[in-house]
CSV table of C-alpha atoms and ligand atoms in Angstrom, one decimal:
chain,number,residue,atom,x,y,z
A,1,MET,CA,-3.2,35.1,-38.7
A,2,GLU,CA,-2.8,32.4,-36.4
A,3,THR,CA,-5.8,29.6,-36.4
A,4,LEU,CA,-6.2,27.3,-33.4
A,5,ASN,CA,-9.1,24.5,-33.7
A,6,VAL,CA,-11.2,23.6,-30.9
A,7,ASP,CA,-11.5,19.3,-31.4
A,8,LEU,CA,-15.4,18.5,-30.5
A,9,GLY,CA,-15.9,16.3,-33.7
A,10,ASP,CA,-18.6,17.6,-35.8
A,11,ARG,CA,-18.8,20.3,-34.1
A,12,SER,CA,-15.2,21.3,-34.2
A,13,TYR,CA,-14.4,24.8,-35.3
A,14,PRO,CA,-11.5,27.4,-35.5
A,15,ILE,CA,-10.4,30.4,-33.4
A,16,TYR,CA,-8.6,32.9,-36.1
A,17,ILE,CA,-6.3,35.3,-33.9
A,18,GLY,CA,-4.7,38.4,-35.5
A,19,SER,CA,-4.5,41.7,-36.3
A,20,GLY,CA,-7.2,43.4,-39.1
A,21,LEU,CA,-9.3,40.3,-39.1
A,22,LEU,CA,-12.4,42.3,-39.2
A,23,ASP,CA,-11.3,43.3,-42.6
A,24,ARG,CA,-11.3,39.7,-43.8
A,25,PRO,CA,-14.2,39.0,-45.3
A,26,GLU,CA,-13.9,35.3,-45.7
A,27,LEU,CA,-13.1,34.2,-42.7
A,28,LEU,CA,-16.9,35.3,-41.6
A,29,THR,CA,-18.9,34.3,-45.0
A,30,ASP,CA,-16.5,31.0,-45.0
A,31,HIS,CA,-18.8,30.1,-41.9
A,32,ILE,CA,-22.8,31.1,-42.9
A,33,ALA,CA,-24.4,28.5,-44.5
A,34,GLY,CA,-27.5,30.1,-45.4
A,35,GLN,CA,-28.9,33.7,-46.8
A,36,SER,CA,-29.1,35.9,-43.8
A,37,ALA,CA,-27.0,36.9,-40.8
A,38,ALA,CA,-28.3,39.2,-38.1
A,39,LEU,CA,-25.4,41.0,-36.1
A,40,VAL,CA,-25.8,41.4,-32.4
A,41,SER,CA,-24.1,44.1,-30.8
A,42,ASN,CA,-24.4,46.5,-28.3
A,43,THR,CA,-24.7,50.6,-28.2
A,44,THR,CA,-21.3,50.9,-27.5
A,45,VAL,CA,-19.2,48.1,-29.5
A,46,GLY,CA,-21.9,48.6,-32.3
A,47,PRO,CA,-20.6,52.1,-33.4
A,48,LEU,CA,-17.4,51.2,-32.9
A,49,TYR,CA,-16.9,47.9,-35.1
A,50,ALA,CA,-20.8,46.8,-36.6
A,51,GLU,CA,-20.5,48.8,-39.9
A,52,ARG,CA,-16.9,46.9,-40.6
A,53,VAL,CA,-18.6,43.9,-39.8
A,54,ALA,CA,-21.8,44.3,-41.5
A,55,ARG,CA,-20.2,45.4,-44.8
A,56,HIS,CA,-19.2,41.8,-45.7
A,57,LEU,CA,-23.1,40.2,-45.7
A,58,THR,CA,-23.9,42.1,-48.8
A,59,GLY,CA,-26.0,39.7,-50.4
A,60,LEU,CA,-27.3,38.0,-47.2
A,61,LYS,CA,-30.2,38.9,-45.8
A,62,SER,CA,-29.0,40.2,-43.0
A,63,THR,CA,-30.3,42.8,-39.9
A,64,GLU,CA,-28.5,44.6,-36.6
A,65,ILE,CA,-29.5,44.1,-33.2
A,66,LEU,CA,-27.9,46.5,-30.3
A,67,LEU,CA,-28.2,45.8,-27.1
A,68,PRO,CA,-27.8,48.2,-24.1
A,69,ASP,CA,-24.7,47.5,-22.5
A,70,GLY,CA,-23.7,46.6,-19.3
A,71,GLU,CA,-23.9,43.1,-17.5
A,72,ARG,CA,-27.1,44.7,-15.3
A,73,TYR,CA,-29.0,43.7,-19.1
A,74,LYS,CA,-27.3,40.5,-19.6
A,75,THR,CA,-31.1,39.3,-18.2
A,76,LEU,CA,-34.2,37.2,-20.1
A,77,GLU,CA,-36.0,40.6,-20.4
A,78,VAL,CA,-33.2,42.0,-22.6
A,79,LEU,CA,-32.6,38.8,-24.6
A,80,GLN,CA,-36.3,39.5,-25.8
A,81,GLN,CA,-34.8,42.1,-27.9
A,82,VAL,CA,-33.0,39.5,-29.4
A,83,PHE,CA,-35.8,37.1,-30.6
A,84,THR,CA,-37.9,40.4,-31.3
A,85,GLY,CA,-35.4,41.7,-33.7
A,86,LEU,CA,-35.4,38.6,-35.5
A,87,LEU,CA,-39.2,37.5,-35.6
A,88,GLU,CA,-39.3,41.3,-37.0
A,89,THR,CA,-37.2,40.3,-39.8
A,90,ARG,CA,-38.5,37.2,-40.4
A,91,MET,CA,-35.1,35.2,-40.1
A,92,ASP,CA,-35.7,31.8,-40.9
A,93,ARG,CA,-33.8,28.8,-39.1
A,94,GLY,CA,-31.1,28.9,-41.7
A,95,THR,CA,-29.8,32.2,-39.9
A,96,THR,CA,-26.7,32.7,-38.5
A,97,LEU,CA,-25.9,35.4,-35.8
A,98,ILE,CA,-23.0,37.1,-35.1
A,99,ALA,CA,-21.7,38.4,-31.3
A,100,LEU,CA,-19.9,41.3,-32.1
A,101,GLY,CA,-18.6,42.7,-28.4
A,102,GLY,CA,-17.5,41.3,-24.9
A,103,GLY,CA,-18.5,38.8,-23.1
A,104,VAL,CA,-22.2,40.0,-22.4
A,105,VAL,CA,-23.1,40.2,-25.7
A,106,GLY,CA,-20.9,37.0,-26.6
A,107,ASP,CA,-23.0,34.8,-23.8
A,108,MET,CA,-26.1,36.4,-24.5
A,109,THR,CA,-26.1,35.9,-28.7
A,110,GLY,CA,-24.9,32.5,-27.8
A,111,PHE,CA,-28.0,31.7,-26.0
A,112,ALA,CA,-30.0,33.5,-28.2
A,113,ALA,CA,-28.5,31.3,-31.2
A,114,ALA,CA,-29.1,28.1,-29.6
A,115,CYS,CA,-32.6,28.7,-28.5
A,116,TYR,CA,-34.1,30.8,-31.2
A,117,GLN,CA,-36.6,28.1,-33.8
A,118,ARG,CA,-34.5,25.6,-31.2
A,119,GLY,CA,-31.2,26.6,-32.7
A,120,VAL,CA,-29.6,28.1,-35.6
A,121,ASP,CA,-25.7,28.6,-36.2
A,122,PHE,CA,-24.0,32.0,-34.3
A,123,ILE,CA,-19.9,33.5,-34.9
A,124,GLN,CA,-18.0,34.8,-31.9
A,125,VAL,CA,-16.6,38.3,-32.8
A,126,PRO,CA,-15.3,38.9,-29.1
A,127,THR,CA,-13.8,43.0,-28.7
A,128,THR,CA,-12.8,42.5,-25.4
A,129,LEU,CA,-9.7,40.8,-23.8
A,130,LEU,CA,-12.1,38.8,-21.5
A,131,ALA,CA,-14.0,37.6,-24.5
A,132,MET,CA,-11.0,36.8,-26.3
A,133,VAL,CA,-9.1,34.7,-23.8
A,134,ASP,CA,-12.2,33.2,-22.4
A,135,SER,CA,-16.2,33.6,-22.9
A,136,SER,CA,-15.9,33.6,-27.0
A,137,VAL,CA,-14.4,30.1,-26.9
A,138,GLY,CA,-15.9,27.1,-25.5
A,139,GLY,CA,-19.7,27.6,-25.8
A,140,LYS,CA,-21.0,28.6,-22.4
A,141,THR,CA,-24.1,30.9,-23.6
A,142,GLY,CA,-26.4,31.9,-21.0
A,143,VAL,CA,-27.8,35.4,-18.7
A,144,ASN,CA,-28.0,36.0,-15.3
A,145,HIS,CA,-31.0,35.8,-13.1
A,146,PRO,CA,-31.2,38.1,-9.8
A,147,LEU,CA,-30.7,35.3,-7.6
A,148,GLY,CA,-27.2,33.8,-9.6
A,149,LYS,CA,-24.8,34.9,-12.2
A,150,ASN,CA,-25.3,32.5,-15.8
A,151,MET,CA,-27.9,30.5,-13.9
A,152,ILE,CA,-30.0,30.6,-17.3
A,153,GLY,CA,-28.3,29.2,-20.7
A,154,ALA,CA,-26.8,26.4,-22.7
A,155,PHE,CA,-24.0,24.9,-24.0
A,156,TYR,CA,-24.1,25.8,-27.5
A,157,GLN,CA,-20.9,26.0,-29.7
A,158,PRO,CA,-20.5,29.1,-32.2
A,159,GLN,CA,-19.2,28.1,-36.1
A,160,CYS,CA,-16.0,30.1,-35.4
A,161,VAL,CA,-14.3,32.4,-33.0
A,162,ILE,CA,-12.5,35.4,-34.8
A,163,ILE,CA,-10.0,37.5,-32.9
A,164,ASP,CA,-8.9,41.1,-34.3
A,165,THR,CA,-6.8,42.3,-31.7
A,166,ASP,CA,-6.8,45.1,-33.2
A,167,THR,CA,-10.4,45.7,-31.5
A,168,LEU,CA,-8.4,46.2,-27.8
A,169,ASP,CA,-7.1,49.9,-28.7
A,170,THR,CA,-10.5,50.9,-28.0
A,171,LEU,CA,-10.6,48.7,-24.3
A,172,ASP,CA,-10.5,51.1,-21.6
A,173,ASP,CA,-7.3,50.0,-19.2
A,174,ARG,CA,-10.2,48.9,-16.6
A,175,GLN,CA,-11.0,46.7,-18.6
A,176,LEU,CA,-7.9,45.2,-20.1
A,177,ALA,CA,-7.0,43.9,-16.5
A,178,ALA,CA,-10.2,42.6,-16.2
A,179,GLY,CA,-9.4,40.4,-19.3
A,180,ILE,CA,-5.4,39.8,-17.8
A,181,ALA,CA,-7.4,38.6,-14.5
A,182,GLU,CA,-8.7,35.3,-16.6
A,183,VAL,CA,-4.8,34.5,-18.7
A,184,ILE,CA,-3.4,34.7,-15.2
A,185,LYS,CA,-5.9,32.4,-14.2
A,186,TYR,CA,-4.5,29.8,-16.6
A,187,GLY,CA,-1.4,30.3,-15.5
A,188,ILE,CA,-2.5,29.1,-12.2
A,189,ILE,CA,-4.3,26.1,-13.2
A,190,LEU,CA,-2.4,24.7,-15.5
A,191,ASP,CA,1.0,26.1,-16.9
A,192,ALA,CA,3.6,27.2,-14.5
A,193,ASP,CA,5.6,28.5,-17.6
A,194,PHE,CA,2.9,30.7,-18.9
A,195,PHE,CA,2.5,32.4,-15.6
A,196,ALA,CA,6.5,33.0,-15.3
A,197,TRP,CA,6.1,34.3,-18.6
A,198,LEU,CA,2.9,36.6,-17.0
A,199,GLU,CA,5.5,37.6,-14.1
A,200,ALA,CA,8.3,38.6,-16.7
A,201,ASN,CA,6.0,40.2,-19.6
A,202,MET,CA,3.0,42.0,-17.0
A,203,THR,CA,4.6,45.6,-17.4
A,204,LYS,CA,4.1,44.6,-21.3
A,205,LEU,CA,0.7,43.4,-21.4
A,206,ILE,CA,-0.5,46.8,-19.7
A,207,ALA,CA,0.9,48.7,-21.6
A,208,ARG,CA,-0.4,46.5,-24.6
A,209,ASP,CA,2.5,45.6,-26.0
A,210,LYS,CA,1.0,43.3,-29.6
A,211,PRO,CA,3.4,40.7,-29.4
A,212,ALA,CA,2.7,40.1,-25.7
A,213,LEU,CA,-1.0,40.4,-26.2
A,214,ALA,CA,-0.6,38.3,-28.9
A,215,TYR,CA,1.0,35.9,-27.3
A,216,ALA,CA,-1.0,35.6,-24.0
A,217,ILE,CA,-4.3,35.7,-26.2
A,218,ARG,CA,-3.1,32.6,-28.0
A,219,ARG,CA,-1.5,30.7,-25.3
A,220,SER,CA,-4.9,31.6,-23.2
A,221,CYS,CA,-6.7,30.1,-25.7
A,222,GLU,CA,-4.8,26.8,-26.3
A,223,ILE,CA,-5.0,26.1,-23.0
A,224,LYS,CA,-8.7,26.6,-23.3
A,225,ALA,CA,-9.6,24.7,-26.5
A,226,ASP,CA,-7.8,21.7,-25.2
A,227,ILE,CA,-9.9,21.8,-22.2
A,228,VAL,CA,-12.9,22.4,-23.7
A,229,ALA,CA,-12.2,19.5,-26.0
A,230,ALA,CA,-11.2,16.7,-23.6
A,231,ASP,CA,-14.9,18.1,-21.1
A,232,GLU,CA,-17.0,19.8,-23.1
A,233,LYS,CA,-19.7,19.7,-20.9
A,234,GLU,CA,-17.7,20.2,-17.7
A,235,LYS,CA,-18.0,16.6,-16.2
A,236,GLY,CA,-14.8,17.1,-14.8
A,237,GLN,CA,-11.4,18.8,-15.8
A,238,ARG,CA,-13.2,21.9,-17.3
A,239,ALA,CA,-14.4,23.3,-13.4
A,240,LEU,CA,-10.6,24.0,-13.1
A,241,LEU,CA,-11.5,27.4,-15.5
A,242,ASN,CA,-14.0,28.2,-12.8
A,243,LEU,CA,-11.0,28.8,-10.5
A,244,GLY,CA,-12.0,32.1,-8.1
A,245,HIS,CA,-15.2,32.2,-9.8
A,246,THR,CA,-16.9,30.4,-7.0
A,247,PHE,CA,-16.0,33.6,-4.7
A,248,GLY,CA,-16.1,35.6,-7.7
A,249,HIS,CA,-19.8,35.5,-8.3
A,250,ALA,CA,-20.6,35.7,-4.8
A,251,ILE,CA,-18.9,39.1,-5.2
A,252,GLU,CA,-20.6,40.1,-8.5
A,253,THR,CA,-24.1,39.1,-6.9
A,254,ALA,CA,-23.3,41.2,-3.7
A,255,THR,CA,-22.3,44.1,-4.9
A,256,GLY,CA,-25.4,44.3,-7.9
A,257,TYR,CA,-23.7,43.1,-11.4
A,258,GLY,CA,-21.7,45.4,-13.1
A,259,THR,CA,-20.3,47.1,-10.2
A,260,TRP,CA,-17.2,44.8,-9.8
A,261,LEU,CA,-15.8,43.7,-13.3
A,262,HIS,CA,-16.3,40.2,-13.9
A,263,GLY,CA,-12.4,39.8,-14.2
A,264,GLU,CA,-12.0,41.8,-11.0
A,265,ALA,CA,-14.2,39.7,-8.5
A,266,VAL,CA,-12.2,36.5,-9.9
A,267,ALA,CA,-9.1,38.2,-9.4
A,268,ALA,CA,-10.3,38.8,-5.7
A,269,GLY,CA,-11.4,35.4,-5.8
A,270,MET,CA,-8.3,33.9,-7.0
A,271,VAL,CA,-6.3,35.4,-3.8
A,272,LEU,CA,-9.1,33.8,-1.5
A,273,ALA,CA,-8.8,30.1,-2.8
A,274,ALA,CA,-4.7,30.5,-3.4
A,275,GLU,CA,-5.4,31.8,0.8
A,276,MET,CA,-7.7,28.8,1.5
A,277,ALA,CA,-5.1,26.5,-0.3
A,278,GLN,CA,-2.4,27.7,2.2
A,279,ARG,CA,-4.7,27.3,5.1
A,280,LEU,CA,-4.9,23.7,4.2
A,281,GLY,CA,-1.4,23.4,3.9
A,282,TRP,CA,-1.9,22.5,0.3
A,283,VAL,CA,0.5,26.0,-1.1
A,284,GLN,CA,3.7,27.7,0.3
A,285,GLU,CA,3.3,31.2,1.8
A,286,GLU,CA,5.8,31.8,-1.1
A,287,GLU,CA,3.5,30.9,-4.0
A,288,VAL,CA,0.6,32.7,-2.6
A,289,GLY,CA,2.7,35.4,-2.4
A,290,ARG,CA,3.9,35.0,-6.2
A,291,ILE,CA,0.0,34.6,-7.1
A,292,ARG,CA,-0.9,38.1,-5.0
A,293,THR,CA,1.8,40.2,-6.7
A,294,LEU,CA,0.9,39.7,-10.4
A,295,ILE,CA,-2.3,39.9,-9.7
A,296,ALA,CA,-1.6,43.5,-8.0
A,297,SER,CA,0.8,44.5,-10.9
A,298,ALA,CA,-2.4,43.9,-13.4
A,299,GLY,CA,-4.0,46.6,-11.3
A,300,LEU,CA,-7.1,43.9,-10.0
A,301,PRO,CA,-8.0,44.0,-6.7
A,302,LEU,CA,-6.7,41.3,-4.3
A,303,THR,CA,-9.8,41.6,-1.6
A,304,PRO,CA,-13.2,42.0,-1.3
A,305,PRO,CA,-15.4,44.4,-1.3
A,306,GLU,CA,-15.8,46.7,1.9
A,307,GLY,CA,-18.9,45.6,3.6
A,308,MET,CA,-19.0,42.3,2.0
A,309,THR,CA,-19.5,39.7,4.9
A,310,SER,CA,-18.1,35.9,5.5
A,311,ALA,CA,-22.1,35.2,5.8
A,312,ARG,CA,-23.1,37.1,2.7
A,313,PHE,CA,-20.6,34.8,0.8
A,314,ARG,CA,-21.3,31.6,2.2
A,315,GLU,CA,-24.8,32.3,1.1
A,316,LEU,CA,-24.1,33.4,-2.1
A,317,MET,CA,-21.6,30.2,-2.9
A,318,ALA,CA,-24.5,27.9,-2.0
A,319,VAL,CA,-26.1,28.8,-5.2
A,320,ASP,CA,-23.0,28.1,-7.5
A,321,LYS,CA,-23.6,25.9,-10.1
A,322,LYS,CA,-20.7,23.2,-8.9
A,323,VAL,CA,-22.9,22.8,-5.7
A,324,VAL,CA,-23.7,19.0,-6.4
A,325,GLY,CA,-25.9,17.2,-3.6
A,326,GLY,CA,-25.3,20.5,-1.2
A,327,ALA,CA,-21.6,20.1,-1.2
A,328,LEU,CA,-20.0,23.7,-2.1
A,329,ARG,CA,-17.0,22.3,-4.7
A,330,LEU,CA,-14.0,24.6,-5.0
A,331,VAL,CA,-11.8,25.0,-7.5
A,332,LEU,CA,-8.4,25.4,-5.1
A,333,PRO,CA,-4.6,25.6,-6.3
A,334,GLN,CA,-2.1,22.7,-5.1
A,335,ALA,CA,0.8,24.7,-6.6
A,336,ILE,CA,1.1,27.0,-9.2
A,337,GLY,CA,0.5,25.3,-12.8
A,338,LYS,CA,-1.8,22.9,-10.6
A,339,ALA,CA,-5.5,23.1,-9.7
A,340,VAL,CA,-8.0,20.7,-8.3
A,341,VAL,CA,-11.6,20.9,-8.3
A,342,THR,CA,-13.0,19.4,-5.0
A,343,ALA,CA,-15.7,19.2,-2.0
A,344,ASP,CA,-13.1,17.5,0.7
A,345,PHE,CA,-11.9,20.1,2.7
A,346,PRO,CA,-12.9,20.8,6.5
A,347,ALA,CA,-15.6,23.2,6.0
A,348,ALA,CA,-13.8,25.7,8.9
A,349,ALA,CA,-10.8,26.2,6.4
A,350,LEU,CA,-13.6,28.3,4.1
A,351,THR,CA,-15.5,30.0,7.0
A,352,GLU,CA,-11.7,30.9,8.5
A,353,THR,CA,-10.2,32.0,5.2
A,354,LEU,CA,-13.4,34.5,4.5
A,355,ASN,CA,-13.6,35.4,8.1
A,356,ALA,CA,-9.9,36.4,7.7
A,357,ALA,CA,-10.7,38.4,3.9
A,358,THR,CA,-13.7,40.0,5.5
A,359,GLN,CA,-12.6,41.2,8.3
B,1,NAD,P1,-18.5,43.5,-21.2
B,1,NAD,O1,-19.3,42.7,-22.3
B,1,NAD,O2,-19.3,43.7,-20.6
B,1,NAD,O3,-17.9,44.1,-21.9
B,1,NAD,C1,-16.8,45.0,-21.2
B,1,NAD,C2,-16.9,46.4,-21.6
B,1,NAD,O4,-16.3,46.9,-22.5
B,1,NAD,C3,-18.4,46.7,-22.1
B,1,NAD,O5,-19.1,48.1,-22.0
B,1,NAD,C4,-18.4,46.9,-23.6
B,1,NAD,O6,-19.8,47.5,-24.4
B,1,NAD,C5,-17.4,47.6,-23.7
B,1,NAD,N1,-16.4,47.2,-25.0
B,1,NAD,C6,-16.2,45.4,-25.5
B,1,NAD,N2,-15.5,46.0,-26.7
B,1,NAD,C7,-14.7,47.0,-26.4
B,1,NAD,C8,-13.9,47.4,-27.4
B,1,NAD,N3,-13.3,46.8,-28.5
B,1,NAD,N4,-13.8,48.7,-27.2
B,1,NAD,C9,-14.4,49.8,-26.7
B,1,NAD,N5,-15.5,49.0,-25.9
B,1,NAD,C10,-15.4,47.8,-26.0
B,1,NAD,O7,-17.8,42.3,-20.9
B,1,NAD,P2,-16.5,40.8,-20.8
B,1,NAD,O8,-15.6,41.1,-19.6
B,1,NAD,O9,-15.8,41.1,-21.7
B,1,NAD,O10,-17.4,40.1,-20.7
B,1,NAD,C11,-17.8,39.9,-18.7
B,1,NAD,C12,-19.0,38.8,-19.2
B,1,NAD,O11,-18.5,37.7,-20.0
B,1,NAD,C13,-19.7,38.1,-17.9
B,1,NAD,O12,-20.9,38.4,-18.3
B,1,NAD,C14,-19.4,37.1,-17.7
B,1,NAD,O13,-19.8,35.8,-16.8
B,1,NAD,C15,-18.9,36.2,-19.2
B,1,NAD,N6,-17.9,35.2,-19.2
B,1,NAD,C16,-18.5,34.1,-19.8
B,1,NAD,C17,-17.5,33.1,-19.9
B,1,NAD,C18,-17.4,32.0,-20.9
B,1,NAD,O14,-17.4,30.6,-20.8
B,1,NAD,N7,-19.2,32.0,-21.6
B,1,NAD,C19,-16.1,33.1,-19.3
B,1,NAD,C20,-16.2,34.6,-18.5
B,1,NAD,C21,-16.3,35.2,-18.6
B,2,LIG,N1,-15.2,30.3,-18.3
B,2,LIG,C1,-15.6,29.2,-18.0
B,2,LIG,C2,-15.5,28.0,-18.9
B,2,LIG,O1,-15.8,28.1,-19.9
B,2,LIG,O2,-15.5,26.9,-18.6
């Protein structure tokens, strides 16, 4: 097992990464301060892994809450089911919520923990690659609104993150690839060596080579933990983690949540960001080519969905959380391993990029 730390002063927490961690009760119980716990999962992951986690809760008052599975259920309405389950079992302020699942369960459970009785502890047990490398770390929690993705939420940090890499054995290939999109993101924004490692090892990753996956997860978590420690509330550098997301969220919203996977939308969004940076003269064609090739080699889409117009992109991108004072800010690469958050670009560059990609 490897242990990383997210350094946030008295809210610091460990990320445990390894094989077989669901069978290590102390990783969970050491981070449960009170006398009760609620395991929150969904109807897919619950039947696979809830029992293995729940058996460590004997001696505590506990309950299980299974949510419907899917991005379209990441809503305030469905979140009520968590609150109802907690209230029906009389869970008090000392309770700890345990999020067992992918990013949807993790984001919703974290938000429920932030709100329930004005805040209770929670633990992340991510079971998708995307949740392991990104969403379980850093404390962004929330739900979608019909008018925008992840628009209702809170920054709220977990007590720990327990990544049992064996849970990836039951994840399907499409979901694995969606997680790889976020891994590639780290290489583009901050780590050219990691990008080159991904180029050399993508075949192993998609073949589920365990050492390769373990390294990709660890390096991704290291980068994310460093960024979160430096800029927890996204006043600056953390926004780099949104490379491709402004375009991607527009795709997710336009197509209906869940049609395109989050990672797939981010993949196409990262290509758009690279193409726009090339249009601005910031990156060379050769580097954009490497980005496209790596994304394609993971089996991820390079272009937006059929029928998505440039006008629809701009309409949806206008409600992005990075819009400040009406100005759209984008994360754009300046090279592989270096990106910036900027509103300083000619509007025509965005329009031309979107026009070219949606013809
Ligand atoms: P997801 O949670 O919908 O999980 C994908 C699918 O895999 C679901 O059907 C789920 O039930 C299933 N699944 C999960 N683990 C499994 C396993 N081990 N075996 C078999 N099936 C399994 O999707 P996701 O890609 O994990 O997360 C996407 C969500 O994460 C989006 O809502 C996105 O906005 C959010 N997100 C949040 C952050 C953050 O910082 N909080 C970062 C990135 C993404
Ligand atoms: N996934 C973006 C962030 O955590 O900031």
